[in-house]
mmCIF file of C-alpha atoms in Angstrom:
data_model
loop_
_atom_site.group_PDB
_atom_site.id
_atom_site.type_symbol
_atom_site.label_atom_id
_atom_site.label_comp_id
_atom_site.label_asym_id
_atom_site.label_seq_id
_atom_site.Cartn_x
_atom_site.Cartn_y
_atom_site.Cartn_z
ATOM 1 C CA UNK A 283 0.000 0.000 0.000
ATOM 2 C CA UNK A 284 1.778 3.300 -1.427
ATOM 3 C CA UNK A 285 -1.046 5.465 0.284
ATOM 4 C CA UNK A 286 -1.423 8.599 -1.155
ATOM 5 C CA UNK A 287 1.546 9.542 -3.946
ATOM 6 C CA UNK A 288 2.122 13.000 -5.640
ATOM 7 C CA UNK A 289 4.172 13.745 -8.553
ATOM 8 C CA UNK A 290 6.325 15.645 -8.971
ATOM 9 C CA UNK A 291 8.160 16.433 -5.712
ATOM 10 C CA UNK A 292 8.958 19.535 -6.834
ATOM 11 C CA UNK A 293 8.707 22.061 -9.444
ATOM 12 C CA UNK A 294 9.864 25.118 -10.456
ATOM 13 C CA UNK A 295 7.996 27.138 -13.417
ATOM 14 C CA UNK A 296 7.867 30.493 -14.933
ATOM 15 C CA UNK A 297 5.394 33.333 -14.822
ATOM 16 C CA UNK A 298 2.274 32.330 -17.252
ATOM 17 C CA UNK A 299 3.680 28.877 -17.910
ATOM 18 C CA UNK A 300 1.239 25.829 -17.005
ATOM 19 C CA UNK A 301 1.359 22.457 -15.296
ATOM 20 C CA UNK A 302 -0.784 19.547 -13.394
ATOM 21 C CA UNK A 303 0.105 18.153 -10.078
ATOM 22 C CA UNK A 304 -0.856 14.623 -9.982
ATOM 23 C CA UNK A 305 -2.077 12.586 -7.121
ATOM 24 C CA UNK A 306 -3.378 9.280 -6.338
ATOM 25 C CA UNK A 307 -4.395 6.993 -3.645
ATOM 26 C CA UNK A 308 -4.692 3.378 -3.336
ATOM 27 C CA UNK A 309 -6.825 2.966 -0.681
ATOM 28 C CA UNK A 310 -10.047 2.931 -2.480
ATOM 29 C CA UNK A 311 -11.140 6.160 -0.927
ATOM 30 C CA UNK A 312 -14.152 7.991 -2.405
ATOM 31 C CA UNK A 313 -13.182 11.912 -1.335
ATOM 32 C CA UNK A 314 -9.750 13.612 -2.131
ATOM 33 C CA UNK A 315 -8.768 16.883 -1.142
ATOM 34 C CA UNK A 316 -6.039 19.566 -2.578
ATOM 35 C CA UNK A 317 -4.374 21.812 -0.088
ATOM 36 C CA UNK A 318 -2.208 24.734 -0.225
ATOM 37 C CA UNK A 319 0.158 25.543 2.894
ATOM 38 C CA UNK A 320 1.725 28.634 2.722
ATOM 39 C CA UNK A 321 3.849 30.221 5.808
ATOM 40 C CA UNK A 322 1.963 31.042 8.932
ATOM 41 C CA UNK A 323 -1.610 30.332 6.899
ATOM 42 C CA UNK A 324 -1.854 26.822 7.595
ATOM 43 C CA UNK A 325 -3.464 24.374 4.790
ATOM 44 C CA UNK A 326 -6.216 26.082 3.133
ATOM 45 C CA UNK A 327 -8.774 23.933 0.549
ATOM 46 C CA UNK A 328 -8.553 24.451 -2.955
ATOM 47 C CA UNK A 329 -10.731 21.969 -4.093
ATOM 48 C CA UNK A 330 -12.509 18.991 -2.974
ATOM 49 C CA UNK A 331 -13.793 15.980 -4.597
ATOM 50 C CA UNK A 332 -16.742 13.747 -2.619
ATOM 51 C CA UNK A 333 -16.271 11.190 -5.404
ATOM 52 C CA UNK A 334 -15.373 9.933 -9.118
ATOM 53 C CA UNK A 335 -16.630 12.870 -11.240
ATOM 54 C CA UNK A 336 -17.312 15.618 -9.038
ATOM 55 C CA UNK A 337 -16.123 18.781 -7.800
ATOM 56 C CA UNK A 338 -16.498 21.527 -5.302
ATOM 57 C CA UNK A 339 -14.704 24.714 -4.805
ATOM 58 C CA UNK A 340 -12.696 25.198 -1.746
ATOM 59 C CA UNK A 341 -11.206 28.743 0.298
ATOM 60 C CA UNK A 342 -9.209 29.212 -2.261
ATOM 61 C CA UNK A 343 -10.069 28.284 -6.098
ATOM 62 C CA UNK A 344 -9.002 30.823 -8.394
ATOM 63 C CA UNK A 345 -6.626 30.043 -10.825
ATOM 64 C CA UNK A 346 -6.894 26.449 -10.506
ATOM 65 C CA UNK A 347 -8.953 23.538 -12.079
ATOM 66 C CA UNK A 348 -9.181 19.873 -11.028
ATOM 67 C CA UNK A 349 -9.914 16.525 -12.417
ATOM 68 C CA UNK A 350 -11.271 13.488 -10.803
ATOM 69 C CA UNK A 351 -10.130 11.350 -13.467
ATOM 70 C CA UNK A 352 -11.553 8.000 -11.313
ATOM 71 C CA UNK A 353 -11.965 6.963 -8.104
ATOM 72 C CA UNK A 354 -7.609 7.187 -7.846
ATOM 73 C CA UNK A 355 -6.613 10.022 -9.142
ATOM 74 C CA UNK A 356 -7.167 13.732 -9.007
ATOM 75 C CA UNK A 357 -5.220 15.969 -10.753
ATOM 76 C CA UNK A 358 -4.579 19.802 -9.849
ATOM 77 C CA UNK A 359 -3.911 22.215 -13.061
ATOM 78 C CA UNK A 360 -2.352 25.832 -12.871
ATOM 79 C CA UNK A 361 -3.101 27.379 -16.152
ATOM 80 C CA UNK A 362 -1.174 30.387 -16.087
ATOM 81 C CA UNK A 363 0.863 30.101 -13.238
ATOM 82 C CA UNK A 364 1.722 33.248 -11.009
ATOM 83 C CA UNK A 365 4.342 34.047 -8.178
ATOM 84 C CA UNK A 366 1.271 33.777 -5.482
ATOM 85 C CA UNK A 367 1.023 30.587 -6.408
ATOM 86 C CA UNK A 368 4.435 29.200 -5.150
ATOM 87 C CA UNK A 369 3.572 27.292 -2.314
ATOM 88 C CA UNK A 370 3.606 23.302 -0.877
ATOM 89 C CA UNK A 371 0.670 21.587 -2.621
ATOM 90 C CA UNK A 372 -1.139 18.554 -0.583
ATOM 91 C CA UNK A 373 -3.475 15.961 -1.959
ATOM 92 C CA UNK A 374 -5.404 14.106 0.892
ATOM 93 C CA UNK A 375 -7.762 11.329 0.795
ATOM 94 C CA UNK A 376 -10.832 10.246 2.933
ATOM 95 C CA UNK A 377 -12.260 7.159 3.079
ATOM 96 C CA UNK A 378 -16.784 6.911 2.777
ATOM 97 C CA UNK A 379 -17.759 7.481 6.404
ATOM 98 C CA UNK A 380 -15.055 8.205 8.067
ATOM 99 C CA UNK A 381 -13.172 11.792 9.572
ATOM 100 C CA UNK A 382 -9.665 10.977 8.561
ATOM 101 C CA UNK A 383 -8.227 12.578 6.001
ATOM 102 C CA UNK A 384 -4.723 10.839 4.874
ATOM 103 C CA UNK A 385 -2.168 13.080 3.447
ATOM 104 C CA UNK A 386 0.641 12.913 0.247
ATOM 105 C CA UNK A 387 3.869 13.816 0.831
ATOM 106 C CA UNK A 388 3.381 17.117 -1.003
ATOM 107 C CA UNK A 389 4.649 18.742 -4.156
ATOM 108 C CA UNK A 390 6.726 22.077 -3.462
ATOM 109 C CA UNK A 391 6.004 24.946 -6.356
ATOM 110 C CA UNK A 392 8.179 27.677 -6.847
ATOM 111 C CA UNK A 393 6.777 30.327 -9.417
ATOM 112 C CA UNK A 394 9.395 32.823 -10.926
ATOM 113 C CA UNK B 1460 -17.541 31.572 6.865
ATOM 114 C CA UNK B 1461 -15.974 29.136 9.609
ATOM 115 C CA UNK B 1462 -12.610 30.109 11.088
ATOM 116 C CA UNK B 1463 -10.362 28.215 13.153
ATOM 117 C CA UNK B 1464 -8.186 30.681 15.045
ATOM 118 C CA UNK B 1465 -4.682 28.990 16.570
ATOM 119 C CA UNK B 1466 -2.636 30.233 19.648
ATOM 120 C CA UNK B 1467 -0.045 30.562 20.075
ATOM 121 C CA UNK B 1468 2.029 30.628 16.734
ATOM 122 C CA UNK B 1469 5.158 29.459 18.596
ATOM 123 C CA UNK B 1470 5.689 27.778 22.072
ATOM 124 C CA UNK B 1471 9.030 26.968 23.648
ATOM 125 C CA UNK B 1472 9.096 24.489 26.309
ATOM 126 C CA UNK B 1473 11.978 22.586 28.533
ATOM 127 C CA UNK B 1474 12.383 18.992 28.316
ATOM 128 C CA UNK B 1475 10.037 17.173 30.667
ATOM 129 C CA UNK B 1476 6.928 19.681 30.998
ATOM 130 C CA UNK B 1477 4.304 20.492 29.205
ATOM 131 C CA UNK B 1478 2.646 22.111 26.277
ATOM 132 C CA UNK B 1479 -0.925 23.113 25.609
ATOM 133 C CA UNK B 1480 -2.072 24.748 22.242
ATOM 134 C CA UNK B 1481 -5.731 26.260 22.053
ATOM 135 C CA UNK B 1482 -7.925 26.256 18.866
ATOM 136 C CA UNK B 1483 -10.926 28.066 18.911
ATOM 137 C CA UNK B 1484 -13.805 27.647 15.936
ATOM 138 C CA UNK B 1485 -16.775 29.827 15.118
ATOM 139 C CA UNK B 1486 -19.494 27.249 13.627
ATOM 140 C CA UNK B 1487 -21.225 25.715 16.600
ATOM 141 C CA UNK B 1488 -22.404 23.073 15.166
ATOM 142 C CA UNK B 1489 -18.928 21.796 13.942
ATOM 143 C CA UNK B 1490 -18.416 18.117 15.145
ATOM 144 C CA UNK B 1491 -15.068 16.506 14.148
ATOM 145 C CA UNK B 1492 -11.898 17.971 15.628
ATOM 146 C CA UNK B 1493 -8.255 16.349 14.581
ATOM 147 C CA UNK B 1494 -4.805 17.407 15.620
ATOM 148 C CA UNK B 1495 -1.918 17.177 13.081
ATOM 149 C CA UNK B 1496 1.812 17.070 13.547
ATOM 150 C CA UNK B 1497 4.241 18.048 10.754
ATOM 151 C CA UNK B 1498 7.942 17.710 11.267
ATOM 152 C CA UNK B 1499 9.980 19.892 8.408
ATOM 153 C CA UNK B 1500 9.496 18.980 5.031
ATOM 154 C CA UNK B 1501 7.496 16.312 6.019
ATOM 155 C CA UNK B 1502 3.354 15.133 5.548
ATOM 156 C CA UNK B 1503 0.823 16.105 7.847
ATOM 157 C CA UNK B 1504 0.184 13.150 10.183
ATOM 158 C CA UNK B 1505 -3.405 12.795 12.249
ATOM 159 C CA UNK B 1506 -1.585 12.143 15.809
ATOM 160 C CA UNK B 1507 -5.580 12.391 17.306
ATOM 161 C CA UNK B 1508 -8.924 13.528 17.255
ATOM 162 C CA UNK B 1509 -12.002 14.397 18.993
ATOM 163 C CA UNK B 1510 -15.678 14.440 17.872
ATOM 164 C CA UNK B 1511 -18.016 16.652 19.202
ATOM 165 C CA UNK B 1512 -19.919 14.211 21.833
ATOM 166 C CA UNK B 1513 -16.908 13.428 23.544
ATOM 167 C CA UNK B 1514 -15.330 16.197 26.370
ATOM 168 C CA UNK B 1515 -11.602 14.930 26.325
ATOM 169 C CA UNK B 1516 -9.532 11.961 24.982
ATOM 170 C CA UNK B 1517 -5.965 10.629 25.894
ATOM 171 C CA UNK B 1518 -3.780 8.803 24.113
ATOM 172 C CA UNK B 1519 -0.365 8.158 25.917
ATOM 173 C CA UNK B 1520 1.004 11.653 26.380
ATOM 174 C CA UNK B 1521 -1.372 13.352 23.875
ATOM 175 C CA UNK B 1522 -4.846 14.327 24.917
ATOM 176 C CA UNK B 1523 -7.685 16.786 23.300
ATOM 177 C CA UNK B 1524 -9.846 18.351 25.673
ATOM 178 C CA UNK B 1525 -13.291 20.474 23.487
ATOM 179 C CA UNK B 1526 -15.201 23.127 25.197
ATOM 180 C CA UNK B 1527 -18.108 23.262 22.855
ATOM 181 C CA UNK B 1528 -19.769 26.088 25.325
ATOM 182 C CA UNK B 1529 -16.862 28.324 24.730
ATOM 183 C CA UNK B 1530 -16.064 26.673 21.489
ATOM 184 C CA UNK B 1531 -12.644 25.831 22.068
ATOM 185 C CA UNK B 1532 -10.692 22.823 21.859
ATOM 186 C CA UNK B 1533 -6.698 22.040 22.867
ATOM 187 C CA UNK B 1534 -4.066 19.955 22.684
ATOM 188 C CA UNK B 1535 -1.955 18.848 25.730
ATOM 189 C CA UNK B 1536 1.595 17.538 25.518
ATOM 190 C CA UNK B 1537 2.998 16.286 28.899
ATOM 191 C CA UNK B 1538 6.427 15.071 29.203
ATOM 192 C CA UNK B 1539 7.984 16.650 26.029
ATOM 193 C CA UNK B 1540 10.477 15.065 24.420
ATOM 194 C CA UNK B 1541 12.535 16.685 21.385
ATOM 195 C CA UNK B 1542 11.154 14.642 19.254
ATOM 196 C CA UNK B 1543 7.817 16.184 19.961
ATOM 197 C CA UNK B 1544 8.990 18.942 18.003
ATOM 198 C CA UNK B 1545 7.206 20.051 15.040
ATOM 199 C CA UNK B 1546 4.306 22.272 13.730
ATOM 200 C CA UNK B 1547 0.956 21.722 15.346
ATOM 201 C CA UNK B 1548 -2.307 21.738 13.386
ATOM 202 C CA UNK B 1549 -5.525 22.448 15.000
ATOM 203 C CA UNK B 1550 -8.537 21.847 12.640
ATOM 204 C CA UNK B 1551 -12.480 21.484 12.307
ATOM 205 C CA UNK B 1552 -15.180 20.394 10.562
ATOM 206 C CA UNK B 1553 -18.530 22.338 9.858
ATOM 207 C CA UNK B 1554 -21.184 20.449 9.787
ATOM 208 C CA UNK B 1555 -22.881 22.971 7.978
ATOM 209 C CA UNK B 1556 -20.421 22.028 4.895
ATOM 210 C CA UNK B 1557 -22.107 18.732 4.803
ATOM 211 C CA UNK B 1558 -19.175 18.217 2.304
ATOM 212 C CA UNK B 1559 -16.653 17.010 4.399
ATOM 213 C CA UNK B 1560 -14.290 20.642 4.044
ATOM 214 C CA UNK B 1561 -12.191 21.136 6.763
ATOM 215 C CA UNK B 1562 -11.274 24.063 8.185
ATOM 216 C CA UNK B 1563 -7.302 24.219 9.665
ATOM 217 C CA UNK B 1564 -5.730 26.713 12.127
ATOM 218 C CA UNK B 1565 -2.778 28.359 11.046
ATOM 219 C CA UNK B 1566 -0.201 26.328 13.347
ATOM 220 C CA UNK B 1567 1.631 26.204 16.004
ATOM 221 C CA UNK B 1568 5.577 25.692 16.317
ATOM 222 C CA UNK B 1569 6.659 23.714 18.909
ATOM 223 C CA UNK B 1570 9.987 23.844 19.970
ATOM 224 C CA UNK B 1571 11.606 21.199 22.989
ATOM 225 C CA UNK B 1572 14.472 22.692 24.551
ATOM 226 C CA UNK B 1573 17.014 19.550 25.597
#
């Protein structure tokens, strides 16, 4: 059991320039959850999936778009990336009637 | 919307006492209430919880004591070790969301002076 994986580990990208963070769990969980944790704000909810093909906004949406591509994965796009987006990026997953949320290992962003 | 505020942001202690770090939440009727702990450059890890029909829980040295009156809930460390340091998550659930979105304080740093 990898638990939940992100790719990649880190990245660094330029002003306007686009990417997707992947993640994906193999714990057959229905919900996932992408996270932003900046200094001294704590994690903060981008998006949240309940299960395989939908989506709900978090705190913090804009400039982002997600895709729960099946019950594994879900994906986290920057289309034009900007500088306030450099941050650590976690996926989490939950499992159908339970609290716990499990964490990946995170993907760190820096935007130039 | 909810908020989860955190005190304190940092917290010193010597080897061998304790800690306590206080989370207080706005949405009454919130009902799920974990504690992270994430060492440097590391995942958050769930190290316990409390829902909202229980007043405190223990686990070893960790316990979670909730205040739903007051709407407050905290952490207590006893014994510190350094290996108890690390950043401190508070966080809570709304059951308003009905969409399972939690709601995290910003953190604590926890620092155990050998």
């Amino acid at each position: 059991n990898a638990g939940v994986t992100q790719t990649p580990k880190f990245q660094v990208l330029k002003t306007g320039q686009s990417m997707t963070l992947q993640c994906a769990q193999d714990m057959n969980h229905n919900s996932m959850y992408w996270y932003r944790q900046d200094p001294g704000m704590g994690l903060r909810l981008i998006y949240y999936s309940a299960s395989e093909g939908t989506t709900d906004k978090g705190e913090v949406p804009n400039g982002y778009n997600v895709s729960r591509l099946n019950k594994r994965e879900f994906s986290l796009r920057l289309e034009s990336a900007a500088p306030s987006q450099t941050s650590v990026y976690f996926c989490a997953s939950r499992r159908g009637g339970s609290y716990e949320q499990y964490f990946g290992p995170g993907t760190r962003l820096t935007v130039t | 919307g909810e908020n989860v505020e955190q005190h304190p942001s940092t917290l010193s202690v010597q080897e061998g006492d304790s800690a306590v770090i206080k989370c207080t939440y706005s949405d009454s009727a919130s009902n799920y209430f974990p504690w992270y702990k994430q060492e440097l450059g590391k995942r958050p890890q769930l190290i316990i919880d409390i829902r909202s029909n229980v007043g405190e829980k223990k686990d070893q040295r960790i316990a979670v004591t909730l205040n739903k009156t007051a709407k407050h809930f905290s952490l207590h460390i006893t014994e510190t070790q350094p290996e108890d340091s690390a950043v401190y998550f508070c966080a809570a659930l709304p059951s308003t969301s009905g969409t399972y979105k939690y709601i995290f304080g910003t953190g604590t740093r926890l620092k155990v002076l050998a």
